[in-house]
Short mmCIF file of C-alpha atoms in Angstrom, two decimals:
data_model
loop_
_atom_site.label_atom_id
_atom_site.label_comp_id
_atom_site.label_asym_id
_atom_site.label_seq_id
_atom_site.Cartn_x
_atom_site.Cartn_y
_atom_site.Cartn_z
CA UNK A 1293 141.37 139.02 180.45
CA UNK A 1294 140.89 140.21 176.90
CA UNK A 1295 137.44 138.72 177.18
CA UNK A 1296 136.61 140.79 180.21
CA UNK A 1297 134.85 143.71 178.44
CA UNK A 1298 132.85 141.31 176.35
CA UNK A 1299 132.04 139.31 179.44
CA UNK A 1300 130.92 142.44 181.21
CA UNK A 1301 128.86 143.44 178.22
CA UNK A 1302 127.29 140.02 178.06
CA UNK A 1303 126.56 140.15 181.77
CA UNK A 1304 124.95 143.58 181.38
CA UNK A 1305 122.92 142.36 178.41
CA UNK A 1306 121.84 139.34 180.42
CA UNK A 1307 120.80 141.60 183.28
CA UNK A 1308 118.81 143.78 180.86
CA UNK A 1309 117.29 140.64 179.32
CA UNK A 1310 116.40 139.34 182.76
CA UNK A 1311 114.92 142.70 183.71
CA UNK A 1312 112.98 142.71 180.44
CA UNK A 1313 111.70 139.19 180.99
CA UNK A 1314 110.81 140.02 184.58
CA UNK A 1315 108.94 143.18 183.61
CA UNK A 1316 107.27 141.24 180.77
CA UNK A 1317 106.26 138.58 183.26
CA UNK A 1318 104.94 141.22 185.69
CA UNK A 1319 102.94 142.81 182.82
CA UNK A 1320 101.63 139.40 181.73
CA UNK A 1321 100.77 138.48 185.31
CA UNK A 1322 98.88 141.77 185.74
CA UNK A 1323 96.72 140.73 182.76
CA UNK A 1324 96.21 137.27 184.22
CA UNK A 1325 98.37 135.70 181.46
CA UNK A 1326 101.71 133.94 181.61
CA UNK A 1327 104.68 135.25 179.62
CA UNK A 1328 104.45 132.52 176.95
CA UNK A 1329 100.77 133.21 176.27
CA UNK A 1330 101.46 136.93 176.03
CA UNK A 1331 104.38 136.28 173.66
CA UNK A 1332 102.15 134.12 171.43
CA UNK A 1333 99.45 136.78 171.42
CA UNK A 1334 102.00 139.52 170.67
CA UNK A 1335 103.41 137.49 167.75
CA UNK A 1336 99.96 137.01 166.20
CA UNK A 1337 99.13 140.71 166.61
CA UNK A 1338 102.53 141.68 165.12
CA UNK A 1339 101.89 139.44 162.10
CA UNK A 1340 98.50 141.03 161.55
CA UNK A 1341 100.03 144.53 161.83
CA UNK A 1342 102.76 143.53 159.34
CA UNK A 1343 100.14 142.24 156.86
CA UNK A 1344 98.12 145.44 157.37
CA UNK A 1345 101.19 147.56 156.52
CA UNK A 1346 102.14 145.41 153.52
CA UNK A 1347 98.61 145.60 152.08
CA UNK A 1348 98.22 149.33 152.80
CA UNK A 1349 101.57 150.11 151.13
CA UNK A 1350 100.64 147.98 148.12
CA UNK A 1351 103.46 145.46 148.68
CA UNK A 1352 100.71 142.82 148.75
CA UNK A 1353 97.71 143.34 146.51
CA UNK A 1354 94.42 143.89 148.34
CA UNK A 1355 92.91 141.65 145.65
CA UNK A 1356 94.83 138.75 147.22
CA UNK A 1357 94.83 139.53 150.93
CA UNK A 1358 92.21 141.73 152.61
CA UNK A 1359 93.16 144.33 155.21
CA UNK A 1360 93.09 142.50 158.57
CA UNK A 1361 91.49 145.54 160.25
CA UNK A 1362 88.60 145.55 157.75
CA UNK A 1363 88.17 141.75 157.67
CA UNK A 1364 88.17 141.35 161.46
CA UNK A 1365 86.18 144.54 162.08
CA UNK A 1366 83.45 143.43 159.66
CA UNK A 1367 82.63 140.39 161.82
CA UNK A 1368 81.07 142.69 164.40
CA UNK A 1369 79.06 144.75 161.87
CA UNK A 1370 75.35 144.20 162.39
CA UNK A 1371 74.53 142.51 159.08
CA UNK A 1372 77.57 140.18 159.00
CA UNK A 1373 77.13 139.27 162.66
CA UNK A 1374 73.48 138.43 162.09
CA UNK A 1375 74.43 136.28 159.07
CA UNK A 1376 77.07 134.52 161.18
CA UNK A 1377 74.59 133.79 163.97
CA UNK A 1378 72.02 132.42 161.48
CA UNK A 1379 74.64 130.34 159.65
CA UNK A 1380 76.00 128.97 162.93
CA UNK A 1381 72.49 128.04 164.06
CA UNK A 1382 71.80 126.27 160.76
CA UNK A 1383 75.09 124.35 160.65
CA UNK A 1384 74.99 123.33 164.31
CA UNK A 1385 71.34 122.34 164.01
CA UNK A 1386 72.34 119.95 161.23
CA UNK A 1387 75.36 118.72 163.23
CA UNK A 1388 73.07 118.04 166.21
CA UNK A 1389 70.56 116.13 164.07
CA UNK A 1390 73.38 114.07 162.53
CA UNK A 1391 74.90 113.39 165.96
CA UNK A 1392 71.62 112.14 167.42
CA UNK A 1393 71.27 109.71 164.50
CA UNK A 1394 74.94 108.66 164.84
CA UNK A 1395 74.67 107.88 168.56
CA UNK A 1396 71.37 106.05 168.13
CA UNK A 1397 72.81 103.85 165.36
CA UNK A 1398 76.49 103.58 166.29
CA UNK A 1399 76.24 102.55 169.96
CA UNK A 1400 74.07 99.46 169.31
CA UNK A 1401 76.17 98.69 166.18
CA UNK A 1402 79.42 98.92 168.16
CA UNK A 1403 77.93 96.76 170.91
CA UNK A 1404 76.82 94.11 168.39
CA UNK A 1405 80.31 94.04 166.85
CA UNK A 1406 81.71 93.47 170.35
CA UNK A 1407 79.06 90.89 171.20
CA UNK A 1408 79.53 88.90 167.97
CA UNK A 1409 83.29 88.89 167.83
CA UNK A 1410 83.60 87.19 164.42
CA UNK A 1411 81.58 90.04 162.88
CA UNK A 1412 83.72 92.56 164.76
CA UNK A 1413 86.89 91.02 163.36
CA UNK A 1414 85.42 90.76 159.87
CA UNK A 1415 84.41 94.42 159.75
CA UNK A 1416 87.22 96.08 161.74
CA UNK A 1417 89.51 96.39 158.68
CA UNK A 1418 86.71 97.80 156.55
CA UNK A 1419 85.76 100.29 159.25
CA UNK A 1420 89.41 101.37 159.59
CA UNK A 1421 89.59 101.93 155.81
CA UNK A 1422 86.32 103.90 155.85
CA UNK A 1423 87.73 106.00 158.71
CA UNK A 1424 90.46 107.27 156.34
CA UNK A 1425 88.29 107.34 153.20
CA UNK A 1426 86.96 110.55 151.63
CA UNK A 1427 83.29 109.82 152.39
CA UNK A 1428 82.25 113.37 151.46
CA UNK A 1429 82.96 112.46 147.81
CA UNK A 1430 79.70 110.54 147.77
CA UNK A 1431 77.78 113.81 148.03
CA UNK A 1432 76.98 114.15 144.29
CA UNK A 1433 75.22 110.79 144.51
CA UNK A 1434 73.16 111.72 147.58
CA UNK A 1435 72.39 115.14 146.12
CA UNK A 1436 70.62 113.36 143.28
CA UNK A 1437 68.87 110.88 145.60
CA UNK A 1438 67.72 113.27 148.37
CA UNK A 1439 67.94 116.60 146.52
CA UNK A 1440 69.95 119.74 147.30
CA UNK A 1441 68.61 120.21 150.81
CA UNK A 1442 69.55 120.09 154.47
CA UNK A 1443 68.65 116.41 154.77
CA UNK A 1444 71.48 115.52 152.35
CA UNK A 1445 73.91 117.56 154.45
CA UNK A 1446 72.75 115.83 157.64
CA UNK A 1447 73.01 112.42 155.99
CA UNK A 1448 76.53 113.10 154.69
CA UNK A 1449 77.61 114.41 158.10
CA UNK A 1450 76.20 111.30 159.71
CA UNK A 1451 77.88 108.97 157.19
CA UNK A 1452 81.28 110.43 158.12
CA UNK A 1453 80.77 110.73 161.88
CA UNK A 1454 79.25 107.32 162.53
CA UNK A 1455 82.43 105.35 161.74
CA UNK A 1456 84.66 106.58 164.62
CA UNK A 1457 81.81 106.09 167.10
CA UNK A 1458 81.23 102.46 166.05
CA UNK A 1459 85.00 101.78 166.18
CA UNK A 1460 85.38 103.32 169.65
CA UNK A 1461 82.25 101.71 171.14
CA UNK A 1462 83.56 98.29 170.10
CA UNK A 1463 87.03 99.17 171.38
CA UNK A 1464 85.56 100.41 174.69
CA UNK A 1465 83.76 97.14 175.38
CA UNK A 1466 86.62 94.88 174.24
CA UNK A 1467 89.08 96.81 176.47
CA UNK A 1468 87.10 96.28 179.70
CA UNK A 1469 89.15 94.08 182.07
CA UNK A 1470 87.38 90.67 182.39
CA UNK A 1471 87.91 90.89 186.17
CA UNK A 1472 85.30 93.67 186.37
CA UNK A 1473 82.70 91.49 184.67
CA UNK A 1474 83.66 88.50 186.88
CA UNK A 1475 83.16 90.70 189.95
CA UNK A 1476 79.66 91.52 188.65
CA UNK A 1477 78.90 87.85 188.17
CA UNK A 1478 80.21 86.99 191.65
CA UNK A 1479 77.66 89.48 193.01
CA UNK A 1480 74.96 87.60 191.03
CA UNK A 1481 74.18 90.66 188.90
CA UNK A 1482 71.90 90.16 185.90
CA UNK A 1483 73.44 90.56 182.42
CA UNK A 1484 71.52 93.82 182.00
CA UNK A 1485 72.87 95.17 185.31
CA UNK A 1486 76.42 94.17 184.33
CA UNK A 1487 75.96 96.06 181.06
CA UNK A 1488 74.59 99.28 182.57
CA UNK A 1489 76.44 99.31 185.92
CA UNK A 1490 79.83 97.94 184.85
CA UNK A 1491 80.41 97.95 181.10
CA UNK A 1492 78.98 101.36 180.21
CA UNK A 1493 80.79 103.27 183.03
CA UNK A 1494 84.05 101.37 182.35
CA UNK A 1495 83.93 102.15 178.64
CA UNK A 1496 82.56 105.70 178.96
CA UNK A 1497 85.91 107.45 178.34
CA UNK A 1498 86.64 105.55 175.12
CA UNK A 1499 83.04 105.89 173.94
CA UNK A 1500 83.21 109.64 174.54
CA UNK A 1501 86.48 109.85 172.56
CA UNK A 1502 84.58 108.23 169.67
CA UNK A 1503 81.67 110.66 170.06
CA UNK A 1504 84.09 113.62 170.13
CA UNK A 1505 85.79 112.37 166.94
CA UNK A 1506 82.39 111.75 165.36
CA UNK A 1507 81.32 115.28 166.26
CA UNK A 1508 84.44 116.81 164.68
CA UNK A 1509 84.14 114.64 161.54
CA UNK A 1510 80.45 115.54 161.24
CA UNK A 1511 81.13 119.28 161.53
CA UNK A 1512 84.04 119.17 159.07
CA UNK A 1513 82.06 117.18 156.51
CA UNK A 1514 78.93 119.30 156.76
CA UNK A 1515 80.92 122.54 156.38
CA UNK A 1516 82.92 121.00 153.48
CA UNK A 1517 79.77 120.07 151.58
CA UNK A 1518 78.14 123.42 152.41
CA UNK A 1519 81.18 125.07 150.83
CA UNK A 1520 81.26 122.81 147.77
CA UNK A 1521 77.56 123.02 146.91
CA UNK A 1522 77.05 126.61 148.11
CA UNK A 1523 74.19 125.63 150.44
CA UNK A 1524 73.49 125.61 154.17
CA UNK A 1525 75.25 127.69 156.86
CA UNK A 1526 78.90 128.37 157.70
CA UNK A 1527 80.49 126.75 154.62
CA UNK A 1528 78.12 128.68 152.38
CA UNK A 1529 79.11 131.98 154.03
CA UNK A 1530 82.66 131.49 152.72
CA UNK A 1531 81.76 130.19 149.26
CA UNK A 1532 79.09 132.87 148.75
CA UNK A 1533 81.57 135.72 149.38
CA UNK A 1534 84.27 134.04 147.28
CA UNK A 1535 81.99 133.45 144.29
CA UNK A 1536 80.99 137.14 144.42
CA UNK A 1537 84.74 137.97 144.49
CA UNK A 1538 84.18 139.92 147.70
CA UNK A 1539 87.74 139.55 149.04
CA UNK A 1540 87.16 141.29 152.39
CA UNK A 1541 83.89 139.38 152.84
CA UNK A 1542 85.67 136.09 152.06
CA UNK A 1543 88.34 136.75 154.70
CA UNK A 1544 85.69 137.92 157.19
CA UNK A 1545 83.72 134.71 156.63
CA UNK A 1546 86.86 132.55 156.97
CA UNK A 1547 87.87 134.26 160.23
CA UNK A 1548 84.30 134.00 161.55
CA UNK A 1549 84.04 130.27 160.72
CA UNK A 1550 87.48 129.70 162.28
CA UNK A 1551 86.37 131.47 165.48
CA UNK A 1552 83.17 129.42 165.64
CA UNK A 1553 85.20 126.20 165.14
CA UNK A 1554 87.66 127.23 167.85
CA UNK A 1555 84.86 127.94 170.35
CA UNK A 1556 83.20 124.65 169.39
CA UNK A 1557 86.46 122.70 169.93
CA UNK A 1558 87.08 124.41 173.29
CA UNK A 1559 83.58 123.42 174.46
CA UNK A 1560 84.03 119.82 173.27
CA UNK A 1561 87.44 119.55 174.98
CA UNK A 1562 86.00 120.95 178.24
CA UNK A 1563 83.17 118.40 178.12
CA UNK A 1564 85.68 115.61 177.45
CA UNK A 1565 87.74 116.69 180.47
CA UNK A 1566 84.58 116.64 182.61
CA UNK A 1567 83.77 113.12 181.43
CA UNK A 1568 87.35 111.99 182.12
CA UNK B 1371 71.19 92.04 176.84
CA UNK B 1372 71.42 88.35 177.63
CA UNK B 1373 74.81 86.71 177.80
CA UNK B 1374 76.38 90.14 177.74
CA UNK B 1375 80.01 89.20 178.12
CA UNK B 1376 80.12 85.54 177.42
CA UNK B 1377 82.51 84.41 174.70
CA UNK B 1378 80.58 81.16 174.22
CA UNK B 1379 78.36 82.56 171.49
CA UNK B 1380 81.33 83.41 169.28
CA UNK B 1381 83.00 80.00 169.48
CA UNK B 1382 80.34 78.32 167.35
CA UNK B 1383 79.76 81.26 164.97
CA UNK B 1384 80.73 81.63 161.30
CA UNK B 1385 84.33 82.29 160.29
CA UNK B 1386 85.61 85.80 159.57
CA UNK B 1387 86.21 85.00 155.89
CA UNK B 1388 82.68 83.58 155.50
CA UNK B 1389 81.20 86.72 157.04
CA UNK B 1390 83.18 88.94 154.66
CA UNK B 1391 82.14 86.97 151.58
CA UNK B 1392 78.51 86.80 152.72
CA UNK B 1393 78.46 90.56 153.42
CA UNK B 1394 79.81 91.39 149.96
CA UNK B 1395 77.28 89.02 148.37
CA UNK B 1396 74.37 90.54 150.34
CA UNK B 1397 75.46 94.08 149.41
CA UNK B 1398 75.65 93.16 145.72
CA UNK B 1399 72.22 91.54 145.81
CA UNK B 1400 70.71 94.56 147.60
CA UNK B 1401 72.38 96.86 145.08
CA UNK B 1402 70.99 94.85 142.15
CA UNK B 1403 67.49 94.82 143.69
CA UNK B 1404 67.54 98.60 144.21
CA UNK B 1405 68.79 99.07 140.63
CA UNK B 1406 65.93 97.07 139.08
CA UNK B 1407 63.22 98.06 141.59
CA UNK B 1408 62.50 101.47 140.08
CA UNK B 1409 62.46 103.01 143.58
CA UNK B 1410 64.95 105.68 142.55
CA UNK B 1411 65.32 107.72 139.35
CA UNK B 1412 66.17 105.59 136.34
CA UNK B 1413 69.91 105.30 135.95
CA UNK B 1414 70.74 106.72 139.36
CA UNK B 1415 71.67 103.35 140.78
CA UNK B 1416 73.00 101.33 137.82
CA UNK B 1417 73.31 97.55 138.26
CA UNK B 1418 76.66 96.28 139.60
CA UNK B 1419 77.53 94.80 136.19
CA UNK B 1420 77.10 98.17 134.48
CA UNK B 1421 79.45 99.75 137.04
CA UNK B 1422 81.94 96.90 136.59
CA UNK B 1423 81.83 97.54 132.84
CA UNK B 1424 82.41 101.27 133.37
CA UNK B 1425 85.29 100.47 135.71
CA UNK B 1426 86.94 98.24 133.09
CA UNK B 1427 86.47 100.98 130.46
CA UNK B 1428 88.06 103.49 132.83
CA UNK B 1429 90.98 101.20 133.64
CA UNK B 1430 91.84 100.40 130.01
CA UNK B 1431 91.59 104.04 128.95
CA UNK B 1432 94.48 106.48 129.34
CA UNK B 1433 92.76 109.53 130.83
CA UNK B 1434 92.04 107.88 134.21
CA UNK B 1435 95.75 107.16 134.68
CA UNK B 1436 96.62 110.75 133.77
CA UNK B 1437 94.12 112.09 136.35
CA UNK B 1438 95.29 109.53 138.92
CA UNK B 1439 98.91 110.60 138.31
CA UNK B 1440 98.01 114.28 138.79
CA UNK B 1441 96.14 113.61 142.04
CA UNK B 1442 98.98 111.43 143.35
CA UNK B 1443 101.67 113.94 142.31
CA UNK B 1444 99.95 116.90 143.99
CA UNK B 1445 99.06 114.84 147.08
CA UNK B 1446 102.58 113.46 147.60
CA UNK B 1447 104.34 116.75 146.79
CA UNK B 1448 102.19 118.62 149.31
CA UNK B 1449 102.55 115.81 151.82
CA UNK B 1450 106.35 115.99 151.66
CA UNK B 1451 106.40 119.80 151.95
CA UNK B 1452 103.81 119.90 154.76
CA UNK B 1453 105.47 117.05 156.68
CA UNK B 1454 108.95 118.60 156.49
CA UNK B 1455 107.66 121.95 157.76
CA UNK B 1456 105.65 120.15 160.47
CA UNK B 1457 108.71 118.13 161.50
CA UNK B 1458 110.83 121.26 161.96
CA UNK B 1459 108.07 123.16 163.76
CA UNK B 1460 107.27 120.10 165.89
CA UNK B 1461 110.88 119.62 167.01
CA UNK B 1462 111.15 123.36 167.74
CA UNK B 1463 107.97 123.43 169.81
CA UNK B 1464 108.74 120.08 171.43
CA UNK B 1465 112.16 121.25 172.59
CA UNK B 1466 110.96 124.57 174.04
CA UNK B 1467 108.27 124.70 176.71
CA UNK B 1468 108.03 128.47 176.31
CA UNK B 1469 107.39 128.45 172.55
CA UNK B 1470 105.12 125.42 172.86
CA UNK B 1471 102.95 127.25 175.38
CA UNK B 1472 103.04 130.36 173.19
CA UNK B 1473 102.06 128.83 169.83
CA UNK B 1474 100.49 125.43 170.42
CA UNK B 1475 97.02 126.86 171.25
CA UNK B 1476 96.91 128.59 167.83
CA UNK B 1477 98.00 125.47 165.96
CA UNK B 1478 95.47 123.45 167.94
CA UNK B 1479 92.73 125.97 167.13
CA UNK B 1480 93.50 125.87 163.39
CA UNK B 1481 93.79 122.07 163.42
CA UNK B 1482 90.16 121.72 164.50
CA UNK B 1483 88.91 124.06 161.78
CA UNK B 1484 87.61 122.57 158.50
CA UNK B 1485 90.54 123.28 156.14
CA UNK B 1486 88.28 123.51 153.10
CA UNK B 1487 87.25 127.04 154.14
CA UNK B 1488 90.85 128.17 153.51
CA UNK B 1489 90.60 127.15 149.84
CA UNK B 1490 89.66 130.68 148.67
CA UNK B 1491 92.86 132.04 150.28
CA UNK B 1492 94.94 129.31 148.64
CA UNK B 1493 93.31 129.99 145.26
CA UNK B 1494 93.94 133.75 145.65
CA UNK B 1495 97.56 133.31 146.74
CA UNK B 1496 98.68 130.32 144.62
CA UNK B 1497 96.29 130.56 141.68
CA UNK B 1498 93.90 127.95 140.32
CA UNK B 1499 96.58 125.58 139.00
CA UNK B 1500 98.23 122.61 140.69
CA UNK B 1501 100.20 124.89 143.05
CA UNK B 1502 97.08 125.61 145.13
CA UNK B 1503 96.35 121.86 145.32
CA UNK B 1504 99.89 121.19 146.54
CA UNK B 1505 99.44 123.95 149.12
CA UNK B 1506 96.14 122.40 150.25
CA UNK B 1507 97.82 119.00 150.54
CA UNK B 1508 100.68 120.52 152.56
CA UNK B 1509 98.20 122.28 154.85
CA UNK B 1510 96.24 119.06 155.40
CA UNK B 1511 99.40 117.07 156.19
CA UNK B 1512 100.90 119.71 158.49
CA UNK B 1513 98.55 119.40 161.48
CA UNK B 1514 98.61 115.64 162.17
CA UNK B 1515 102.39 115.54 161.63
CA UNK B 1516 103.18 118.54 163.84
CA UNK B 1517 101.19 117.10 166.78
CA UNK B 1518 102.73 113.65 166.42
CA UNK B 1519 106.21 115.25 166.25
CA UNK B 1520 105.61 117.32 169.39
CA UNK B 1521 104.21 114.23 171.15
CA UNK B 1522 107.10 112.11 169.92
CA UNK B 1523 109.72 114.64 171.01
CA UNK B 1524 108.21 114.91 174.50
CA UNK B 1525 108.48 111.12 174.83
CA UNK B 1526 112.21 111.00 174.06
CA UNK B 1527 114.09 109.81 177.13
CA UNK B 1528 116.10 112.60 178.73
CA UNK B 1529 119.21 110.42 178.77
CA UNK B 1530 119.18 110.23 174.95
CA UNK B 1531 119.03 114.03 174.70
CA UNK B 1532 121.92 114.30 177.17
CA UNK B 1533 123.99 111.76 175.22
CA UNK B 1534 123.58 113.99 172.17
CA UNK B 1535 124.73 117.02 174.15
CA UNK B 1536 127.69 115.19 175.68
CA UNK B 1537 128.93 114.16 172.21
CA UNK B 1538 128.57 117.79 171.06
CA UNK B 1539 126.44 116.70 168.12
CA UNK B 1540 125.27 119.39 165.71
CA UNK B 1541 121.51 120.03 165.51
CA UNK B 1542 121.16 118.16 162.19
CA UNK B 1543 123.09 115.20 163.64
CA UNK B 1544 120.84 115.14 166.70
CA UNK B 1545 117.75 115.13 164.44
CA UNK B 1546 119.11 112.27 162.31
CA UNK B 1547 120.73 110.13 165.00
CA UNK B 1548 118.56 110.75 168.08
CA UNK B 1549 115.28 112.60 167.51
CA UNK B 1550 113.97 110.80 164.41
CA UNK B 1551 114.67 107.21 165.60
CA UNK B 1552 113.29 107.97 169.07
CA UNK B 1553 110.18 109.72 167.72
CA UNK B 1554 109.50 107.20 164.97
CA UNK B 1555 106.52 105.27 166.49
CA UNK B 1556 104.62 108.50 167.18
CA UNK B 1557 105.79 110.19 163.98
CA UNK B 1558 104.67 107.31 161.75
CA UNK B 1559 101.13 107.53 163.13
CA UNK B 1560 101.04 111.24 162.27
CA UNK B 1561 102.54 110.67 158.82
CA UNK B 1562 99.95 107.99 158.02
CA UNK B 1563 97.12 110.30 159.03
CA UNK B 1564 98.79 113.21 157.24
CA UNK B 1565 99.02 111.26 153.98
CA UNK B 1566 95.33 110.31 154.14
CA UNK B 1567 94.46 113.95 154.89
CA UNK B 1568 96.65 115.13 151.98
CA UNK B 1569 94.78 112.97 149.48
CA UNK B 1570 91.40 114.07 150.84
CA UNK B 1571 92.56 117.71 150.80
CA UNK B 1572 93.65 117.51 147.15
CA UNK B 1573 90.41 115.80 146.12
CA UNK B 1574 88.34 118.52 147.81
CA UNK B 1575 90.41 121.24 146.07
CA UNK B 1576 90.00 119.47 142.71
CA UNK B 1577 86.23 119.29 143.26
CA UNK B 1578 86.10 123.00 144.14
CA UNK B 1579 88.10 124.15 141.12
CA UNK B 1580 90.26 122.17 138.73
CA UNK B 1581 90.60 120.97 135.17
CA UNK B 1582 92.39 117.71 135.97
CA UNK B 1583 92.68 115.05 138.67
CA UNK B 1584 90.33 112.45 140.13
CA UNK B 1585 88.18 115.04 141.96
CA UNK B 1586 87.64 116.94 138.70
CA UNK B 1587 86.88 113.66 136.91
CA UNK B 1588 84.24 112.76 139.50
CA UNK B 1589 82.53 116.15 139.20
CA UNK B 1590 82.62 116.04 135.39
CA UNK B 1591 80.87 112.64 135.34
CA UNK B 1592 78.38 113.87 137.96
CA UNK B 1593 77.56 117.03 135.96
CA UNK B 1594 77.19 115.02 132.74
CA UNK B 1595 75.03 112.42 134.55
CA UNK B 1596 77.38 109.61 133.49
CA UNK B 1597 76.44 107.66 136.61
CA UNK B 1598 78.23 104.30 135.98
CA UNK B 1599 81.47 106.19 135.27
CA UNK B 1600 80.90 108.29 138.40
CA UNK B 1601 80.55 105.13 140.51
CA UNK B 1602 83.67 103.70 138.84
CA UNK B 1603 85.63 106.85 139.75
CA UNK B 1604 84.39 106.66 143.35
CA UNK B 1605 85.55 103.01 143.49
CA UNK B 1606 88.98 104.03 142.13
CA UNK B 1607 89.27 106.83 144.73
CA UNK B 1608 88.26 104.58 147.64
CA UNK B 1609 90.63 101.86 146.39
CA UNK B 1610 93.44 104.43 146.16
CA UNK B 1611 92.77 105.63 149.75
CA UNK B 1612 92.70 102.02 151.02
CA UNK B 1613 95.87 101.06 149.14
CA UNK B 1614 97.80 104.08 150.41
CA UNK B 1615 96.56 103.39 153.94
CA UNK B 1616 97.48 99.69 153.75
CA UNK B 1617 100.86 100.46 152.16
CA UNK B 1618 101.73 102.93 154.88
CA UNK B 1619 100.54 100.47 157.56
CA UNK B 1620 102.90 97.86 156.12
CA UNK B 1621 105.77 100.37 156.03
CA UNK B 1622 104.97 101.44 159.62
CA UNK B 1623 104.99 97.86 160.91
CA UNK B 1624 108.22 96.99 159.08
CA UNK B 1625 110.01 100.10 160.42
CA UNK B 1626 108.83 99.41 163.98
CA UNK B 1627 109.89 95.75 163.72
CA UNK B 1628 113.31 96.90 162.47
CA UNK B 1629 113.64 99.26 165.44
CA UNK B 1630 112.62 96.56 167.91
CA UNK B 1631 115.30 94.13 166.65
CA UNK B 1632 117.94 93.48 169.29
CA UNK B 1633 120.98 95.68 168.81
CA UNK B 1634 119.18 98.31 166.70
#
């Protein structure tokens, strides 16, 4: 019985908690969000407010961390926004060019490695090693060969993105159940019809996974080299501000590039879901 | 497109070893031909023998080993820190649907962002020394490990979690005796990727700003147009990445074999 008051208190607290959660859920539902999403959003906003207070009070130097309000607000200023749009166009134009080259080269290459199995086995270990290798380190070499221009960036993006596509195209064709191909043969389909009507649709999901990985690797590598050589689009936006020691500009550029990457990843994931 | 799915063509083909040897030979010949053809600037593509000579010079010198040691130290230190944080966060998010739904979208969004753009923040916060490289390594390792931990935790059989509860195990005991062994196959995949990402992350930070390490060494040779030494450094870096990858593969297979033994 000695526990009774505590029990009552706990019960009351639980009721308050429940009421709080319920009202939180109602509020979240009214915004079209679930409670967890709202909690995540509230945490991020709270962190930003905390950083804002710490920087404004001088607890954190504004030479190290920019005011979140200024850095985020600057994205929507006319000049910065225009720069962001131009940089995004430039970077994604290069990513697109690299991707076209990757698909054109990697799909036949992956098919040939499937078709000639000894070659596939011989190269699979090398391709796996290249998958994990820092290919972007070759950029000083290609800078000298092709010059400090967009073609070098496209080439380096392609060199990194082509590997996962080749690996997944080969994997897609080797994973097709032989029964499917036997069914095609039993219907007296030509080899070309079997390829286009059976093998390509059956391997489409795996091939698309490779293309998605290739796309992400291409974007990451192009932005990395843009940052390192201070050329091109999105990567250059960050390095340019940093080299001028424009702290707010640096944070603005980083947030802007992050937002562009997030939107890009959402679009790619949506497309992948459609394909699946 | 003829004979699209027939295995007959492969049965009579060359062996895997022969293909590998022939490929290496062809690449070396092509390299030599490009080097002597004069198609590119003089000295830009040195002959294979010149690069082999530079590689030997690098290997017998002491400075390469010092730079290699620095890159390995910063990579592994950051990898350990990033993986430990990722493990804790991963178990936390894996065990709570609410928190996973709240925070996973943000982690997912950051994971898809090129981490190199965060280098200025790391340089501002941690300085230009090895601390910022360790932080970059930790950041690179964090994302693959956190997702593999969440995935691994979600695959743990409910009965194992209940056994832990019924024995009133403490949280640390549950992690050691239930979570880690049950998550191991998924976790090892994330750790392998995380280690590769850590090394790449450190190299990119060393290229951006450093006065030591393999990334710095590569840029110094590039700036001084010491092309054979630059090629030699690239070979060392690619060999290091391959060795670490192969070593972790071996460790992964041995751990999984150990777990699959009857009675384990």
